[in-house]
Coordinates of C-alpha atoms in Angstrom, one line a residue:
X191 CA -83.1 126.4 -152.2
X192 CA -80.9 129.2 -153.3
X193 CA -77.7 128.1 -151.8
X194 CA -75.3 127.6 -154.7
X195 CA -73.6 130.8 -154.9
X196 CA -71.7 130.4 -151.3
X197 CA -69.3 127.3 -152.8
X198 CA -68.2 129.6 -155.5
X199 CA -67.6 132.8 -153.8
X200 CA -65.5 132.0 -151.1
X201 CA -64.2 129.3 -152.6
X202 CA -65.2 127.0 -149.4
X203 CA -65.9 123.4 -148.8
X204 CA -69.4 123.8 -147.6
X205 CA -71.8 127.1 -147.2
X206 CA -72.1 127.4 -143.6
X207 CA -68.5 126.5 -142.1
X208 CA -66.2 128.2 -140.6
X209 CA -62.4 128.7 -141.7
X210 CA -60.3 126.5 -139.3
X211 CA -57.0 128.9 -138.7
X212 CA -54.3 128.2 -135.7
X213 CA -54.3 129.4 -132.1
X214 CA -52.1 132.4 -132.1
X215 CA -50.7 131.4 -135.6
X216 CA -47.4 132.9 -136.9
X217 CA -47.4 135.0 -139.5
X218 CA -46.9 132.6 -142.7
X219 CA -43.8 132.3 -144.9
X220 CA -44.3 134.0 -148.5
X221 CA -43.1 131.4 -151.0
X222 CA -42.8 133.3 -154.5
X223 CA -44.3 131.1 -157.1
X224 CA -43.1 132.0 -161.0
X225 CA -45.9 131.1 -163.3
X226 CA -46.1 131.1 -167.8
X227 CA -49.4 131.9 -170.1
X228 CA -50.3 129.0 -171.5
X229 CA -49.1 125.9 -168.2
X230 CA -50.5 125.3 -165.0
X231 CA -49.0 125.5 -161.5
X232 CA -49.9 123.2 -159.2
X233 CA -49.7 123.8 -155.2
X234 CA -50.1 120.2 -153.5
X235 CA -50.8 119.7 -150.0
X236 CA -51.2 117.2 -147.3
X237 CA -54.9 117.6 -146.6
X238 CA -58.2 119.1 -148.1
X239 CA -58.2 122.5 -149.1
X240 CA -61.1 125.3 -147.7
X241 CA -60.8 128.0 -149.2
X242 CA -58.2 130.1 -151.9
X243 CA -58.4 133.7 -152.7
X244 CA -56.3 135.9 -154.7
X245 CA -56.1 139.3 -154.9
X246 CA -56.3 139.5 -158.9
X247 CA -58.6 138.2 -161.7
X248 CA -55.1 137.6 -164.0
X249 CA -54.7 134.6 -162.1
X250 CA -57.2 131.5 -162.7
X251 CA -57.8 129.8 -159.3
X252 CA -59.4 126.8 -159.1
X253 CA -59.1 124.3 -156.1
X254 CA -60.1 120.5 -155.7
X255 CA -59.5 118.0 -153.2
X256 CA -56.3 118.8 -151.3
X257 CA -55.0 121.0 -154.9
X258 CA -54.8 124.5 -156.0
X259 CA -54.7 124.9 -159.7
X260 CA -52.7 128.4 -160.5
X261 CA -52.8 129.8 -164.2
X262 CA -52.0 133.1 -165.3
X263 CA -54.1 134.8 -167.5
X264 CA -52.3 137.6 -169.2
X265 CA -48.1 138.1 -169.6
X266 CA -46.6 140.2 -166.7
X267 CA -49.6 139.7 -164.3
X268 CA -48.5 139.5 -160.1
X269 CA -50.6 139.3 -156.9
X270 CA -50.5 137.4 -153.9
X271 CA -52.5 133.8 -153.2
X272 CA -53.9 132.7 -149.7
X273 CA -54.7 129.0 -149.4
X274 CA -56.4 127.8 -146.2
X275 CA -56.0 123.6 -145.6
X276 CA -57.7 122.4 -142.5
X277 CA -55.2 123.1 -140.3
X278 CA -53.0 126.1 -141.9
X279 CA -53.0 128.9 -144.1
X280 CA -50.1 129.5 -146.8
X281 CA -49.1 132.9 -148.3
X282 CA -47.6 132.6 -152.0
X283 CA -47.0 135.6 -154.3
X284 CA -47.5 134.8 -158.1
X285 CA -46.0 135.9 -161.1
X286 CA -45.1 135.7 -164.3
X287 CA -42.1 134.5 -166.9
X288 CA -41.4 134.9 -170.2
X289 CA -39.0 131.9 -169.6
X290 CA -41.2 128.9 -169.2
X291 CA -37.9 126.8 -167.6
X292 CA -37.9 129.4 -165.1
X293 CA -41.8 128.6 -163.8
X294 CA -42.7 126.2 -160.9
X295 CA -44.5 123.2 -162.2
X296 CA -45.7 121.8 -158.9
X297 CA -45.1 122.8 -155.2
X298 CA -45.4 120.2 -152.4
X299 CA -46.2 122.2 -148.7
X300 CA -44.9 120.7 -145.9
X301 CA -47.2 118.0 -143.6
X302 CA -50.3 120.0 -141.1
X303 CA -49.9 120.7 -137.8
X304 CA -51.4 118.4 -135.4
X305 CA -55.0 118.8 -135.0
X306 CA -55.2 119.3 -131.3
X307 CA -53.4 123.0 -131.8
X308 CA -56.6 124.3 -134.1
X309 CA -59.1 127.0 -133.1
X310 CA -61.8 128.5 -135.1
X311 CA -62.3 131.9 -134.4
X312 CA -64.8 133.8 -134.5
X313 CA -63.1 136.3 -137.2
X314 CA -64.0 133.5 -139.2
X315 CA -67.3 133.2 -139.0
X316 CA -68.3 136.6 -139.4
X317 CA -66.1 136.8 -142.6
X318 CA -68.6 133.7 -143.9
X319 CA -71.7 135.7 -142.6
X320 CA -71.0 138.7 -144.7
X321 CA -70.1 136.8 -147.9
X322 CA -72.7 134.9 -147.7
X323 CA -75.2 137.5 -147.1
X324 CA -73.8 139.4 -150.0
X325 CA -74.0 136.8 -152.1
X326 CA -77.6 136.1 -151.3
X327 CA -78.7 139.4 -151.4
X328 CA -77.1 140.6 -154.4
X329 CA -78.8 137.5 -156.5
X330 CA -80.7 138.5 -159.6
X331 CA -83.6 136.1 -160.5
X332 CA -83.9 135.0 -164.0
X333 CA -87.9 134.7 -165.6
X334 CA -88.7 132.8 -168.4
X335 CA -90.2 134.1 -171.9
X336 CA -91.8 130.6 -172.2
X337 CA -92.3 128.9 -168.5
X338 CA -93.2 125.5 -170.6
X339 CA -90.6 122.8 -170.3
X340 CA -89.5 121.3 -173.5
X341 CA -91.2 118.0 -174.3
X342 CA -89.3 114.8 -174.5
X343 CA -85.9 116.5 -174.2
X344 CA -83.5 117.7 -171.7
X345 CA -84.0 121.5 -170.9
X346 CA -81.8 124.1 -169.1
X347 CA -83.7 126.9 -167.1
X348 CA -81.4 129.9 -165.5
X349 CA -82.5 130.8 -162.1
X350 CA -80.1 133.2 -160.7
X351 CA -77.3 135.8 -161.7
X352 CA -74.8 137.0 -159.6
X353 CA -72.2 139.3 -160.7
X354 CA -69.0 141.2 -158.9
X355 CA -66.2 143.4 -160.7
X356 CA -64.6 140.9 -162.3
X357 CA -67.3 137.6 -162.3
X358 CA -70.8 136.6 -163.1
X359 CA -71.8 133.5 -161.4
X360 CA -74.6 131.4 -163.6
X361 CA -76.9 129.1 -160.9
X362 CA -78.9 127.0 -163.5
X363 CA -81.4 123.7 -163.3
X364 CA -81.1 120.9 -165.9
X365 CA -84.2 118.7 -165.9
X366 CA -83.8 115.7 -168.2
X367 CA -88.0 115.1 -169.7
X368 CA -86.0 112.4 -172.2
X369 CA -86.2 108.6 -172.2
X370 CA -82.0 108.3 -172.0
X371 CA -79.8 109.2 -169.5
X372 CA -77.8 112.7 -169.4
X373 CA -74.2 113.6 -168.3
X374 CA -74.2 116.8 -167.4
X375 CA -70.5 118.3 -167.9
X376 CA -69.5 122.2 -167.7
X377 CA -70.9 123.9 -170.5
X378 CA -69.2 126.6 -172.8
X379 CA -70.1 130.2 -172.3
X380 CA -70.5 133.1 -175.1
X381 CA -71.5 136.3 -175.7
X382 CA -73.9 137.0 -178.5
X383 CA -72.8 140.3 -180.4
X384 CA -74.1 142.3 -183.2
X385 CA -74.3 145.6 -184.8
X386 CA -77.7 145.6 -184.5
X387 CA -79.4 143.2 -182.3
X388 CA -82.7 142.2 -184.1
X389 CA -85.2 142.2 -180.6
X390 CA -85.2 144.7 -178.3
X391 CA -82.5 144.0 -175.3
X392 CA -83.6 146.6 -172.5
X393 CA -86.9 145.0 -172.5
X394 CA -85.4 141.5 -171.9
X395 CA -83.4 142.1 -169.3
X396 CA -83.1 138.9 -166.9
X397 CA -85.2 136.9 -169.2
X398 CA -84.2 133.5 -170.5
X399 CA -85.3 133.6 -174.2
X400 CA -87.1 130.6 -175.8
X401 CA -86.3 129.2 -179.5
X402 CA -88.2 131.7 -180.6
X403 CA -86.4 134.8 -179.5
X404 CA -83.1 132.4 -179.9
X405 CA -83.5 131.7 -183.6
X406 CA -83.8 135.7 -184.5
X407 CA -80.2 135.8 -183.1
X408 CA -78.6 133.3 -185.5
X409 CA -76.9 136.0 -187.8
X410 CA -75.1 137.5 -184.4
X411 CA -71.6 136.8 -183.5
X412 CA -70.6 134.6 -180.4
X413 CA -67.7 135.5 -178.5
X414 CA -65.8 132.9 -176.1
X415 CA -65.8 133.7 -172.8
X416 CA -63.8 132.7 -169.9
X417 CA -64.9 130.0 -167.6
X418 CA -63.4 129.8 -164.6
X419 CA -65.6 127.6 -162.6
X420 CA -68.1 124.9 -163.2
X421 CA -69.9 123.0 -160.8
X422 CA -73.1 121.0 -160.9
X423 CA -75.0 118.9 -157.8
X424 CA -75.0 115.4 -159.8
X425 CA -72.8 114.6 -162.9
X426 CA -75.6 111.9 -164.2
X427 CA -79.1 112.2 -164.9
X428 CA -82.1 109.3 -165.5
X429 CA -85.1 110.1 -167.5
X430 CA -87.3 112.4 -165.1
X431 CA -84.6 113.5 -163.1
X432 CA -82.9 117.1 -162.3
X433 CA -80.3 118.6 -161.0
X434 CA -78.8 122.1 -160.3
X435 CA -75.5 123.6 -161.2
X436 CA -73.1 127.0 -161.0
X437 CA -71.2 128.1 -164.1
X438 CA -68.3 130.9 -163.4
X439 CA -67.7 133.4 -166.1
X440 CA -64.4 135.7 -165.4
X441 CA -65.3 138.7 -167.1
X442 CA -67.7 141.9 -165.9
X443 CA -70.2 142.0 -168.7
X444 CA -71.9 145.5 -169.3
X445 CA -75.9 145.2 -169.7
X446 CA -77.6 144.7 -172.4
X447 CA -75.5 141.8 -172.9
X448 CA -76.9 138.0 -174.3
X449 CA -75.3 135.0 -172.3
X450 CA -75.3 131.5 -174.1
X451 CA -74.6 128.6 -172.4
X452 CA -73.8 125.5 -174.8
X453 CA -74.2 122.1 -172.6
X454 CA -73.5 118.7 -173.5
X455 CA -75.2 117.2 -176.7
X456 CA -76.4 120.6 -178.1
X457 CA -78.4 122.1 -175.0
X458 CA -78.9 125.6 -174.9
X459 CA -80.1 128.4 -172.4
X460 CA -79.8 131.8 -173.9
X461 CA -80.6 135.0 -171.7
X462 CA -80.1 138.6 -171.0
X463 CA -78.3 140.6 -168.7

């Protein structure tokens, strides 16, 4: 049941497969990719993509389909990319221009190998296994104030927190008690900050506050923060129905702090870290 973190973490296409990689593969070409604040890079390919990793948080990653979306987050930012298709991996080294006619709009990579040169080896695997498992067992539950589900509206409960150095990953469950149908689209995220916070936040620690505790926070000020992936199990919900999604926030927080999540049509889920 609490599965969701794997797809975000590694960035794979499903929670238990292994990285497909060639028999005795070369070492791969480094193609230097020039990217500019405010544009997108695109890296196109001629199959699905697995996985992509970088090896710095400037960089917004964010893959779909046989895609890699590249966007740098602050001026003067470098680091290198790994993108894993089926049948390949490609090495890229990003970076940034002041010059935005200097900048790689879109890079098409060259046609797979044929499939009857793949392995999978076992490297692979065991890379899966530990991400997995530190992913699982570094989970955080999230309680409830108030365990009641709102009447006749569509409520947002947060189940689990996981956080790294530079991420906090949001797995939430969206259960629609109306009598219309919901679209459930990626919510905005922000941080409620005060001088003085009017409840106590130590004691709430992984709590999801109700309206009650919510409407004491009114006079506090929210603060955008970056999301940099956002993914749910259905897009559409009937009266009755629910579904479960993962919200990406790329920025540490340091606890106390209050998370706010802002869905489609003005619902809410407000907790602590």
């Amino acid at each position: 049941m609490k599965r969701f973190l794997s797809l975000i973490l590694i960035y794979s296409a499903c929670a238990g497969a292994a990285f497909p990689q060639q028999a005795d593969p070369p070492a791969p070409r480094v193609v230097h990719v020039a990217t500019a604040l405010n544009h997108l890079t695109i890296l196109e390919f001629n199959e699905p993509v697995t996985m992509a990793a970088a090896g710095s948080s400037d960089f917004q990653i964010e893959r779909q389909e046989n895609k890699v979306f590249v966007k740098p987050m602050k001026s003067g930012a470098c680091t290198d990319l790994f993108v894993w298709t089926a049948s390949r991996r490609f090495a890229y080294e990003l970076e940034t221009t002041q010059e935005v006619k200097n900048m790689n709009f879109a890079i098409d990579n060259s046609a797979p190998v044929p499939a009857a040169h793949l392995v999978v080896g076992p490297s692979t695997d065991q890379l899966a296994d530990l991400m997995l498992t530190r992913a699982f067992l570094g989970a955080v539950e999230i309680t409830s104030v108030n365990n009641r589900p709102p009447k006749n509206q569509v409520g947002v409960r947060v189940e689990q927190v996981f956080r790294t150095r530079s991420s906090v990953y949001i797995h939430y469950t969206i259960e629609n008690n109306s009598k219309n149908s919901y679209h459930v689209a990626a919510p905005s995220a922000y941080q409620l900050q005060g001088d003085h916070s009017p409840i106590s936040l130590p004691s709430l620690a992984y709590k999801q506050l109700d309206s009650r505790l919510s409407e004491k926070l009114a006079s506090t000020q929210n603060v955008s923060l970056p999301i940099a992936h956002a993914e749910s199990a259905a897009e559409d919900l009937g009266p009755g129905e629910a579904t479960q999604g993962v919200v990406a926030i790329r920025q540490d927080l340091s606890s106390p702090a209050i998370v706010h999540l802002v869905f489609e049509g003005g619902v809410k889920a407000t907790f602590v870290l």
